[in-house]
Coordinates of C-alpha atoms in Angstrom, one line a residue:
M1 CA -10.4 15.8 28.5
A2 CA -9.4 15.1 24.9
E3 CA -12.3 13.7 22.6
S4 CA -11.0 14.1 19.0
V5 CA -14.5 15.5 18.1
G6 CA -15.6 17.2 15.0
E7 CA -12.5 16.6 13.4
V8 CA -10.8 13.7 11.5
P9 CA -9.0 12.1 14.6
S10 CA -5.2 12.6 14.3
G11 CA -3.7 12.4 18.0
E12 CA -1.6 15.4 17.8
K13 CA -3.7 17.7 20.5
E14 CA -3.8 14.2 22.5
F15 CA -0.1 13.9 22.3
N16 CA 0.7 17.6 23.5
Q17 CA -1.4 17.4 26.3
L18 CA 0.5 13.6 27.4
T19 CA 3.8 15.2 27.0
K20 CA 3.6 18.4 29.0
R21 CA 4.3 16.1 31.9
I22 CA 7.5 14.3 31.9
R23 CA 7.9 11.3 34.6
D24 CA 11.3 10.1 33.4
I25 CA 14.1 10.1 31.1
I26 CA 17.1 7.8 30.5
E27 CA 20.1 9.4 30.5
F28 CA 22.4 7.9 27.8
P29 CA 26.0 7.3 28.8
E30 CA 28.9 9.1 26.9
I31 CA 31.6 6.9 25.5
S32 CA 34.6 8.3 23.5
E33 CA 35.9 6.8 20.4
E34 CA 39.1 5.7 22.5
Q35 CA 37.0 3.9 25.0
F36 CA 34.8 2.5 21.6
E37 CA 38.1 1.4 20.1
E38 CA 39.4 -0.6 22.8
M39 CA 35.8 -2.2 23.9
I40 CA 35.4 -3.4 20.3
R41 CA 39.0 -4.9 19.8
K42 CA 38.2 -7.0 22.7
A43 CA 34.3 -7.4 21.9
S44 CA 32.6 -11.0 21.1
R45 CA 31.4 -11.5 17.5
A46 CA 29.8 -14.8 17.5
Y47 CA 26.0 -14.3 17.6
G48 CA 24.8 -14.7 21.3
G49 CA 28.5 -14.1 22.9
P50 CA 29.0 -12.0 25.8
L51 CA 29.2 -8.4 26.2
P52 CA 30.6 -6.5 24.7
H53 CA 29.2 -7.3 21.7
R54 CA 30.7 -6.3 18.2
T55 CA 27.6 -5.9 15.3
Y56 CA 27.0 -3.4 12.5
S57 CA 24.3 -0.3 12.4
L58 CA 23.2 2.3 10.5
C59 CA 24.1 5.7 10.5
P60 CA 20.9 7.9 11.0
E61 CA 22.4 10.9 8.8
T62 CA 24.2 9.1 6.0
R63 CA 22.4 5.7 5.8
R64 CA 26.2 3.8 5.6
V65 CA 26.6 0.5 7.6
V66 CA 28.9 1.6 10.4
P67 CA 30.5 -0.4 13.2
A68 CA 28.4 -0.8 16.3
L69 CA 29.1 -2.0 19.8
V70 CA 26.5 -3.7 22.1
W71 CA 27.7 -3.0 25.8
E72 CA 26.6 -3.0 29.2
K73 CA 26.9 -0.2 31.6
D74 CA 24.8 0.7 35.2
G75 CA 22.6 -2.4 34.7
K76 CA 21.4 -1.6 31.4
V77 CA 22.7 -2.5 27.8
W78 CA 23.6 0.4 25.3
I79 CA 24.1 -0.1 21.6
T80 CA 27.3 2.9 20.5
K81 CA 27.9 3.5 16.8
R82 CA 30.7 5.4 15.2
C83 CA 29.1 7.5 12.5
P84 CA 30.9 10.1 10.5
E85 CA 29.4 13.0 12.4
G86 CA 30.6 11.3 15.6
M87 CA 29.7 8.9 18.6
I88 CA 25.7 8.0 18.8
T89 CA 24.5 6.0 21.6
D90 CA 20.7 4.7 22.3
V91 CA 19.3 2.0 25.0
Y92 CA 19.1 -1.4 23.6
Y93 CA 18.0 -3.1 26.3
E94 CA 17.1 -1.8 29.7
S95 CA 17.9 -4.9 31.8
V96 CA 21.2 -6.9 31.7
E97 CA 20.2 -9.8 33.7
Q98 CA 17.3 -10.0 31.2
Y99 CA 19.5 -9.6 28.3
Y100 CA 21.4 -12.8 29.5
R101 CA 18.3 -14.9 30.6
F102 CA 16.9 -14.4 27.0
Q103 CA 20.2 -14.8 25.4
R104 CA 20.5 -18.3 26.9
W105 CA 17.4 -19.3 24.8
K106 CA 18.9 -17.8 21.3
F107 CA 17.8 -20.7 18.3
D108 CA 19.6 -20.0 14.9
F109 CA 18.0 -21.5 11.7
K110 CA 19.0 -21.6 8.3
L111 CA 16.4 -20.5 5.2
M112 CA 17.9 -22.8 2.1
S113 CA 16.3 -20.5 -0.2
A114 CA 16.2 -16.8 -1.4
N115 CA 14.2 -14.5 -3.7
V116 CA 16.8 -12.2 -4.5
E117 CA 20.3 -13.1 -5.8
N118 CA 22.5 -10.4 -3.6
S119 CA 25.0 -12.4 -1.1
G120 CA 23.9 -10.1 2.0
V121 CA 27.1 -8.4 2.0
N122 CA 25.8 -4.9 2.1
C123 CA 22.9 -6.0 4.7
P124 CA 20.7 -4.1 5.2
L125 CA 20.9 -2.1 2.0
D126 CA 20.3 -5.0 -0.7
C127 CA 17.1 -6.6 1.2
G128 CA 15.0 -9.6 -0.1
L129 CA 15.5 -12.8 1.6
C130 CA 18.8 -13.3 0.6
A131 CA 21.2 -16.3 1.2
R132 CA 22.5 -14.5 4.2
H133 CA 18.9 -14.3 5.9
R134 CA 18.5 -16.9 8.7
S135 CA 14.8 -17.1 9.2
H136 CA 11.7 -18.0 7.4
T137 CA 8.5 -15.8 7.2
S138 CA 6.5 -16.4 10.5
L139 CA 4.3 -13.3 9.5
L140 CA 4.2 -11.7 6.0
N141 CA 2.7 -8.6 6.0
I142 CA 0.7 -7.2 2.8
V143 CA 0.0 -3.7 2.6
L144 CA -3.7 -3.8 0.9
T145 CA -3.8 0.5 0.4
N146 CA -2.4 3.6 1.8
R147 CA -5.4 5.1 2.0
C148 CA -6.6 5.9 5.7
N149 CA -9.9 6.9 7.7
L150 CA -7.5 8.5 10.4
S151 CA -4.8 11.0 9.6
C152 CA -2.4 10.2 12.6
W153 CA 0.0 13.1 12.7
Y154 CA 3.0 10.8 13.4
C155 CA 1.8 8.3 10.6
F156 CA 4.3 7.8 7.7
F157 CA 2.1 5.5 5.6
Y158 CA -0.9 7.0 4.6
A159 CA -1.8 9.3 1.5
K160 CA -2.8 12.8 2.1
E161 CA -4.7 14.8 -0.7
G162 CA -3.3 14.8 -3.8
Q163 CA -0.6 12.2 -3.2
P164 CA -0.5 8.9 -4.9
I165 CA -2.5 5.9 -3.9
Y166 CA -1.3 2.4 -3.6
E167 CA -3.3 -0.6 -4.0
P168 CA -2.1 -3.9 -5.1
T169 CA -4.0 -5.9 -7.7
L170 CA -5.7 -9.2 -6.7
E171 CA -3.1 -10.9 -9.2
Q172 CA -0.1 -9.2 -7.1
I173 CA -1.7 -9.9 -4.0
R174 CA -2.1 -13.4 -4.9
M175 CA 1.9 -13.5 -6.5
M176 CA 3.0 -11.9 -3.0
L177 CA 1.8 -14.8 -1.2
R178 CA 2.5 -17.6 -3.7
N179 CA 5.9 -16.0 -3.3
A180 CA 6.1 -16.7 0.2
K181 CA 5.0 -20.0 0.1
K182 CA 7.9 -21.1 -1.7
E183 CA 10.3 -20.3 0.9
Y184 CA 12.2 -23.8 2.1
P185 CA 12.5 -25.7 4.0
V186 CA 9.3 -23.8 6.0
G187 CA 7.3 -21.7 3.7
A188 CA 4.8 -18.7 5.5
N189 CA 1.9 -20.0 6.9
A190 CA 0.1 -16.5 8.4
V191 CA -0.2 -13.5 6.8
Q192 CA -1.2 -9.9 7.9
L193 CA -3.4 -7.9 6.1
T194 CA -2.4 -4.1 6.6
G195 CA -2.4 -0.6 5.6
G196 CA -3.2 2.2 5.6
E197 CA -6.7 1.0 6.7
P198 CA -7.5 -2.2 4.7
T199 CA -11.0 -2.2 5.3
L200 CA -11.2 0.8 3.1
R201 CA -10.9 -2.2 0.6
E202 CA -14.0 -2.8 -1.1
D203 CA -12.8 -6.0 -2.6
L204 CA -11.5 -7.0 1.0
I205 CA -13.6 -10.3 1.7
E206 CA -12.4 -11.4 -1.7
I207 CA -8.3 -10.8 -0.8
I208 CA -9.4 -12.7 2.6
K209 CA -10.5 -15.5 0.3
I210 CA -7.5 -15.6 -1.5
A211 CA -5.4 -15.9 1.3
K212 CA -7.1 -18.8 2.3
E213 CA -7.1 -20.6 -1.1
E214 CA -3.3 -20.0 -1.1
G215 CA -2.9 -22.3 2.1
Y216 CA -2.5 -19.5 5.0
D217 CA -3.9 -20.9 8.0
H218 CA -3.8 -17.9 9.8
V219 CA -4.9 -14.5 8.7
Q220 CA -5.0 -11.8 10.6
L221 CA -6.5 -8.1 9.6
N222 CA -4.6 -5.1 11.4
T223 CA -7.0 -2.3 11.7
D224 CA -8.4 0.6 13.9
G225 CA -11.7 -1.1 13.9
I226 CA -13.4 2.1 12.9
K227 CA -15.5 0.6 10.0
L228 CA -16.0 -2.4 12.2
A229 CA -17.8 -0.4 14.7
F230 CA -20.5 0.6 12.3
E231 CA -20.7 -2.1 9.9
P232 CA -21.9 -5.2 11.8
K233 CA -22.2 -7.1 8.7
L234 CA -18.5 -6.5 7.6
V235 CA -17.5 -7.9 10.7
K236 CA -19.6 -11.2 9.8
K237 CA -18.0 -11.4 6.4
I238 CA -14.5 -10.9 7.6
R239 CA -15.1 -13.8 10.2
E240 CA -16.8 -16.1 7.4
A241 CA -14.6 -15.3 5.0
G242 CA -11.5 -16.9 6.9
V243 CA -9.9 -13.9 9.3
N244 CA -8.7 -15.7 12.5
T245 CA -7.7 -12.9 14.3
L246 CA -8.7 -8.9 14.2
Y247 CA -4.9 -7.1 15.1
L248 CA -6.8 -4.2 16.8
S249 CA -5.1 -0.7 17.4
Y250 CA -5.4 0.2 21.1
D251 CA -3.2 2.3 23.0
G252 CA -4.8 2.9 26.3
M253 CA -7.8 3.3 28.6
T254 CA -8.9 7.1 28.1
P255 CA -9.6 9.2 25.4
Q256 CA -6.2 11.0 25.9
T257 CA -4.1 7.5 25.7
N258 CA -6.4 5.9 23.0
W259 CA -7.6 8.9 20.8
K260 CA -7.6 6.7 17.6
N261 CA -10.8 4.1 18.9
H262 CA -11.7 4.5 22.6
W263 CA -15.2 5.6 21.8
E264 CA -15.6 2.9 19.1
I265 CA -14.1 -0.2 21.2
P266 CA -17.8 -0.8 23.1
L267 CA -19.0 -0.9 19.2
I268 CA -16.3 -3.0 18.0
F269 CA -16.7 -5.5 20.9
E270 CA -20.4 -5.7 20.5
N271 CA -20.3 -6.6 16.7
V272 CA -17.4 -9.0 17.1
R273 CA -19.3 -10.8 19.9
K274 CA -22.5 -10.8 18.2
A275 CA -20.7 -12.4 15.2
G276 CA -18.9 -15.1 16.9
G277 CA -15.5 -13.6 16.2
P278 CA -12.8 -12.8 15.0
G279 CA -10.9 -13.2 18.1
I280 CA -9.3 -9.8 18.8
V281 CA -5.6 -9.3 19.8
L282 CA -5.1 -5.7 21.4
V283 CA -2.3 -3.8 20.0
P284 CA -0.8 -0.5 21.9
T285 CA 2.0 1.4 20.7
T286 CA 4.0 1.7 23.8
I287 CA 5.4 4.9 24.8
R288 CA 7.5 6.3 27.4
N289 CA 5.9 9.3 29.7
V290 CA 2.7 8.9 27.0
N291 CA 0.8 5.6 27.9
D292 CA 3.5 3.3 29.8
H293 CA 1.6 4.4 33.1
E294 CA -1.5 2.0 31.7
L295 CA -0.1 -1.0 30.7
G296 CA -1.1 -3.1 33.6
A297 CA -4.7 -1.5 33.2
I298 CA -4.4 -2.8 29.4
I299 CA -4.2 -6.4 30.7
N300 CA -6.8 -6.0 33.1
F301 CA -9.1 -4.8 30.3
G302 CA -8.2 -7.8 28.3
L303 CA -9.1 -9.9 30.8
N304 CA -12.5 -8.6 31.3
H305 CA -13.3 -9.4 27.9
L306 CA -11.8 -12.6 27.4
D307 CA -14.5 -14.1 25.6
I308 CA -13.3 -12.2 22.6
V309 CA -10.0 -10.5 23.5
R310 CA -7.3 -13.4 23.0
G311 CA -4.3 -11.2 23.8
V312 CA -2.5 -8.1 23.8
N313 CA 1.0 -7.5 21.8
F314 CA 2.5 -4.6 23.0
Q315 CA 5.0 -2.7 20.8
P316 CA 7.3 -0.4 22.2
I317 CA 8.1 3.1 20.1
S318 CA 10.2 2.6 16.9
L319 CA 11.6 6.1 16.9
V320 CA 12.1 6.4 12.9
G321 CA 13.0 9.4 11.1
R322 CA 15.5 12.2 12.5
V323 CA 14.9 11.9 16.5
P324 CA 16.9 14.5 18.7
K325 CA 18.6 12.5 21.1
K326 CA 16.6 14.2 24.2
E327 CA 13.4 13.0 22.4
R328 CA 14.5 9.4 22.3
Q329 CA 15.4 10.0 26.2
R330 CA 11.7 10.7 27.1
F331 CA 10.0 8.4 24.8
R332 CA 11.9 5.2 24.3
I333 CA 11.1 2.3 26.1
T334 CA 12.5 -1.2 25.7
I335 CA 11.1 -4.6 26.3
P336 CA 12.6 -4.9 29.9
G337 CA 11.3 -1.6 30.8
A338 CA 7.7 -2.0 29.4
I339 CA 7.5 -5.3 31.5
A340 CA 9.3 -3.6 34.6
R341 CA 6.0 -1.2 34.5
I342 CA 3.8 -4.4 34.0
E343 CA 5.2 -6.1 37.0
E344 CA 4.7 -2.8 39.3
Q345 CA 1.5 -2.0 38.0
T346 CA -0.3 -5.7 38.6
N347 CA 1.1 -5.5 41.9
G348 CA 3.9 -8.4 40.8
A349 CA 0.7 -10.6 39.5
I350 CA 2.9 -10.8 36.3
A351 CA 6.6 -10.2 36.7
M352 CA 9.7 -10.5 34.7
D353 CA 10.5 -13.6 35.2
D354 CA 7.2 -14.9 33.9
W355 CA 8.2 -14.0 30.2
Y356 CA 10.6 -15.9 27.6
P357 CA 12.4 -14.7 24.4
I358 CA 10.5 -15.6 21.1
P359 CA 12.9 -17.8 19.8
I360 CA 12.1 -20.3 23.0
A361 CA 9.4 -21.5 20.2
G362 CA 12.2 -22.4 18.2
H363 CA 13.2 -25.2 20.7
I364 CA 9.4 -26.5 21.1
A365 CA 9.0 -26.2 17.2
R366 CA 10.7 -29.9 16.5
F367 CA 8.3 -31.3 18.7
F368 CA 5.2 -29.9 17.5
E369 CA 6.7 -30.8 14.0
A370 CA 7.2 -34.5 14.8
F371 CA 3.4 -34.9 16.6
T372 CA 1.5 -32.5 14.3
G373 CA 3.3 -32.3 11.1
S374 CA 3.2 -28.4 11.1
R375 CA 6.3 -26.8 10.6
Y376 CA 6.9 -23.4 12.2
Y377 CA 10.0 -21.6 13.6
M378 CA 9.9 -18.6 15.4
T379 CA 13.8 -18.1 15.2
S380 CA 14.3 -14.2 15.7
H381 CA 16.7 -13.0 17.6
Y382 CA 16.4 -13.0 21.3
C383 CA 16.3 -9.6 21.9
C384 CA 13.3 -8.7 19.1
G385 CA 10.3 -10.1 21.0
A386 CA 8.7 -11.6 24.7
A387 CA 5.6 -13.6 25.5
T388 CA 3.8 -15.7 28.0
Y389 CA 0.2 -16.5 28.8
V390 CA -1.6 -15.7 31.8
F391 CA -4.7 -17.6 33.1
L392 CA -7.8 -16.5 34.6
D393 CA -8.7 -18.0 38.0
R394 CA -12.1 -16.4 38.3
D395 CA -13.4 -18.4 41.5
N396 CA -10.5 -16.7 43.3
K397 CA -10.3 -13.5 41.0
R398 CA -6.5 -13.9 40.7
V399 CA -4.4 -14.1 37.5
V400 CA -2.0 -16.8 37.3
P401 CA 1.2 -16.7 34.2
I402 CA 1.8 -20.0 33.1
S403 CA 5.2 -20.2 34.7
R404 CA 3.7 -20.3 38.1
F405 CA 2.7 -23.6 37.8
L406 CA 4.4 -25.0 34.9
D407 CA 8.1 -25.1 34.6
V408 CA 8.4 -24.0 31.2
E409 CA 12.2 -24.2 30.6
G410 CA 12.7 -27.5 32.6
F411 CA 9.8 -28.9 29.9
V412 CA 11.5 -27.5 27.0
E413 CA 14.9 -28.7 28.0
Y414 CA 13.3 -32.3 28.4
L415 CA 11.8 -31.9 25.0
E416 CA 15.1 -31.0 23.4
S417 CA 16.7 -34.3 25.1
K418 CA 14.3 -36.3 23.5
A419 CA 13.8 -34.5 20.1
E420 CA 15.6 -37.3 18.3
E421 CA 13.6 -39.9 19.9
I422 CA 10.1 -37.9 19.4
E423 CA 11.3 -36.9 15.7
K424 CA 10.5 -40.8 15.1
W425 CA 7.0 -40.5 16.2
K426 CA 5.4 -40.8 12.4
S427 CA 7.5 -44.3 11.8
L428 CA 6.6 -45.6 15.0
G429 CA 3.7 -48.5 15.5
R430 CA 0.6 -47.7 17.6
L431 CA 2.0 -49.3 20.8
Q432 CA 5.3 -47.7 20.6
K433 CA 3.4 -44.0 19.9
L434 CA 1.7 -45.1 23.1
K435 CA 4.6 -45.8 25.2
L436 CA 6.3 -43.1 24.5
G437 CA 3.4 -40.1 24.5
A438 CA 2.8 -42.1 28.3
E439 CA 6.3 -41.4 29.3
I440 CA 6.4 -37.8 27.7
F441 CA 3.2 -37.1 29.9
M442 CA 4.6 -38.9 33.2
K443 CA 7.7 -36.8 32.9
F444 CA 5.5 -33.7 31.8
K445 CA 3.7 -34.2 35.3
S446 CA 7.1 -33.8 36.9
F447 CA 7.0 -30.1 35.4
Y448 CA 3.5 -29.1 36.3
D449 CA 2.2 -28.3 39.5
E450 CA -1.3 -28.5 40.1
K451 CA -2.2 -26.7 43.4
Y452 CA -0.8 -23.9 41.4
A453 CA -2.9 -24.0 38.5
P454 CA -6.2 -22.1 37.8
K455 CA -9.2 -24.2 39.1
G456 CA -10.8 -25.7 36.1
L457 CA -8.0 -25.8 33.5
G458 CA -7.7 -29.5 32.9
V459 CA -4.1 -28.7 31.1
L460 CA -3.3 -32.4 32.6
E461 CA -6.3 -34.1 30.7
L462 CA -5.5 -31.9 27.4
I463 CA -1.8 -32.7 27.4
K464 CA -2.8 -36.6 27.6
N465 CA -5.1 -36.6 25.1
A466 CA -2.3 -35.2 23.0
F467 CA 0.7 -37.3 24.0
M468 CA -1.6 -40.3 24.3
H469 CA -4.1 -40.4 22.1
G470 CA -3.2 -38.2 19.4
N471 CA -6.0 -35.7 20.1
Y472 CA -4.3 -32.4 19.3
D473 CA -7.6 -30.6 18.8
A474 CA -8.3 -30.7 22.1
L475 CA -5.3 -28.3 22.5
G476 CA -7.2 -25.6 21.5
K477 CA -9.2 -25.5 24.8
F478 CA -5.9 -24.4 26.4
H479 CA -6.5 -20.8 25.4
T480 CA -9.8 -20.9 27.8
N481 CA -9.5 -18.4 30.2
A482 CA -5.8 -17.7 28.9
L483 CA -4.6 -14.3 27.6
F484 CA -1.8 -14.2 25.4
L485 CA 0.9 -11.5 26.3
G486 CA 3.6 -10.4 23.4
M487 CA 5.9 -7.9 23.0
M488 CA 7.7 -6.9 20.0
H489 CA 10.1 -4.4 19.7
F490 CA 10.7 -3.0 16.0
M491 CA 14.2 -1.3 15.6
D492 CA 14.9 2.1 13.9
E493 CA 18.0 4.1 12.9
Y494 CA 19.2 4.5 16.6
N495 CA 19.3 1.2 17.8
Y496 CA 19.5 -0.7 14.8
D497 CA 21.5 -3.9 14.9
V498 CA 22.1 -6.2 11.6
E499 CA 22.5 -9.2 13.5
R500 CA 18.9 -8.6 14.4
V501 CA 17.6 -8.0 11.2
E502 CA 19.4 -10.9 9.8
R503 CA 17.1 -13.2 11.9
C504 CA 13.5 -11.1 11.3
V505 CA 10.5 -13.6 11.3
I506 CA 8.3 -10.6 10.1
H507 CA 8.4 -9.7 6.6
Y508 CA 6.8 -7.7 3.7
A509 CA 5.9 -8.9 0.7
M510 CA 6.3 -6.4 -2.2
P511 CA 4.6 -6.2 -5.6
D512 CA 8.4 -6.7 -7.1
G513 CA 8.5 -9.9 -5.9
R514 CA 10.9 -9.5 -3.1
I515 CA 10.1 -10.2 0.4
V516 CA 11.9 -8.1 3.3
P517 CA 12.1 -8.0 6.6
F518 CA 10.0 -5.3 8.6
C519 CA 13.0 -3.6 9.8
T520 CA 14.1 -2.7 6.6
F521 CA 11.2 -2.1 5.0
N522 CA 9.9 0.7 7.3
V523 CA 13.5 2.1 8.7
I524 CA 14.7 2.6 5.5
P525 CA 11.6 3.4 3.2
E526 CA 13.5 5.5 0.5
L527 CA 14.9 2.0 -0.4
Y528 CA 12.0 -0.1 0.2
R529 CA 8.5 0.8 1.2
D530 CA 8.3 4.2 -0.4
K531 CA 10.4 3.6 -3.6
V532 CA 8.6 0.6 -5.0
Q533 CA 5.3 1.3 -3.7
A534 CA 5.8 4.4 -5.6
Q535 CA 6.4 2.3 -8.7
F536 CA 3.3 0.7 -8.2
S537 CA 1.0 3.2 -7.4
Y538 CA -1.6 5.0 -9.2
T539 CA -1.2 9.1 -9.6
W540 CA -4.1 10.9 -8.1
E541 CA -5.5 11.5 -11.6
E542 CA -5.4 7.8 -12.6
W543 CA -7.4 6.9 -9.3
K544 CA -9.8 9.6 -9.9
A545 CA -10.5 8.5 -13.3
M546 CA -10.6 4.9 -12.2
H547 CA -13.2 5.7 -9.2
P548 CA -14.9 8.8 -10.4
D549 CA -17.6 8.6 -7.4
W550 CA -14.6 8.6 -4.7
E551 CA -13.8 11.2 -2.9
Y552 CA -10.7 11.7 -0.6
Q553 CA -12.9 13.2 2.4
K554 CA -15.3 10.3 2.2
D555 CA -12.7 7.9 3.3
K556 CA -11.9 10.1 6.5
Y557 CA -14.0 9.3 9.7
I558 CA -15.2 12.5 11.6
R559 CA -16.3 11.9 15.1
T560 CA -19.1 13.7 16.0
K561 CA -20.0 15.2 19.9
E562 CA -23.4 13.7 19.2
F563 CA -21.8 10.2 19.2
V564 CA -19.3 10.9 21.8
E565 CA -22.3 12.1 24.2
R566 CA -24.0 9.2 23.4
M567 CA -21.7 6.8 23.9
K568 CA -20.8 8.2 27.6
G569 CA -24.4 7.7 28.5
S570 CA -24.7 4.0 27.0
E571 CA -25.0 0.8 29.1
L572 CA -22.5 -0.3 26.5
Y573 CA -19.7 2.0 27.2
R574 CA -20.3 1.5 31.2
K575 CA -20.1 -2.5 30.8
T576 CA -16.7 -2.0 28.2
Y577 CA -14.9 0.3 30.9
I578 CA -16.6 0.9 34.1
D579 CA -18.2 -2.2 35.3
I580 CA -15.2 -3.9 35.1
E581 CA -13.0 -6.3 37.8
D582 CA -10.0 -5.1 39.2
Y583 CA -8.0 -8.4 39.0
F584 CA -4.6 -6.4 40.1
G585 CA -6.0 -4.2 43.1
T586 CA -4.3 -1.2 41.1
I587 CA -7.6 0.7 39.3
K588 CA -8.2 4.2 41.5
G589 CA -11.8 4.7 42.3

């Protein structure tokens, strides 16, 4: 068993071992230029139109914007583009049924501000948030450093020895936070501090405080957690400074699938428990034939640590860079493909129909805006992400997705039908508010099935307090015994859809003042990430002069054999991984 001992973990050996056995591949269909031309002539063009659908994509070789076709065959959805070097096809969505089910909940939004003067006609080659962009920043990413304590072999964003160091100043970070707040009609309210490995910054606590000073309600730290395993005081400091969520890399249940921090996770969990937070979201990068056989087990793991784990957010791999067709067929997995594995690996406890597309939140947003005053529109493309909540019925040791006891779609449709009435909430008198709240609560009861709900959840009482008495704080209890499950599939050159990037809700702030969608920042690095950060980086010599006591190897984490042996025999390791409940009846003894 690979253990990454005596060296800086890179994952290369583990990946080579895992990929010796290929369980399945996706066969991409062939399509001729003539067939492409015939289909694209008849294809729909309006957003959310039926398949085949015309869009634009990127040529992986020339980086030109080229016509593309999203189309159906054999129950799957494909994307084909005509590039100068020929036709290129990749899988877009592994279930056409799920594609149409999610498409029903498309929600468009118009961002009324822009931070660049470009018209967007060359999207995505002239990005900021231009006049053509349709979504406000739901989550702002700020890269704090390109230094890292690991050396992941596939990583495109850590500084190797001798290379420039990128670390924006506190003034630049404050400027980037303020820029995203200026978006109209909805400014950014959530920020992710990322890297590299952001915990390597000595002024991290000050950065977190700046984010809170600038009015960000939600601050999450994207980390491998290595420093948090060995520095319990740092965990307490980041919680007290205002971090709400640790966005924690977690790729699998074994040292092979999770070579980054398998041995350190027990210490991270212990330190978070002692510090009383922050809440943890586990983030598995999901790869076909590598760790897709462990998705159900990862959810089961999260449910066993529900006192600190708030969610699992799966990220189907983005195959950036030049990737041969056979490699894409081996490693590509899409949202429906990952959900199908979860259904199988949980014995149907979490099924395909229990998930909803991210933009369904846009339909709910009008209600929350009227009742709470908060404005937060998740208006991504319906193929970008999916989510659900599952609840743990501890008495019966069963897992219950929210859709099993609440008709989510029916209730959302009802809220939409009452939208205009609900939007008058602030101007209504007390008795009118009480009457409207009582009406919504009574209607809610018709969508709610008490007998299937987890025992002790008390949803009806929470909703009653919210609708009839305006007590929204109680809704925080909704997360008791609840695990958020999310899935976000970032694009690459092969499945790139300009329609999707125009609706991107996860953005990067850059020190030149621009705000750029995730799938342009990382997919076209020569125009965005690498280019701009090179302009704002310190040369190796400058960095060394500024930090005379710093050495490259001091940043790096070396996992020792003694540490691994100590963890293997510890009670903490046993409590974390071994003495846990099997909620789905799928763990093999």
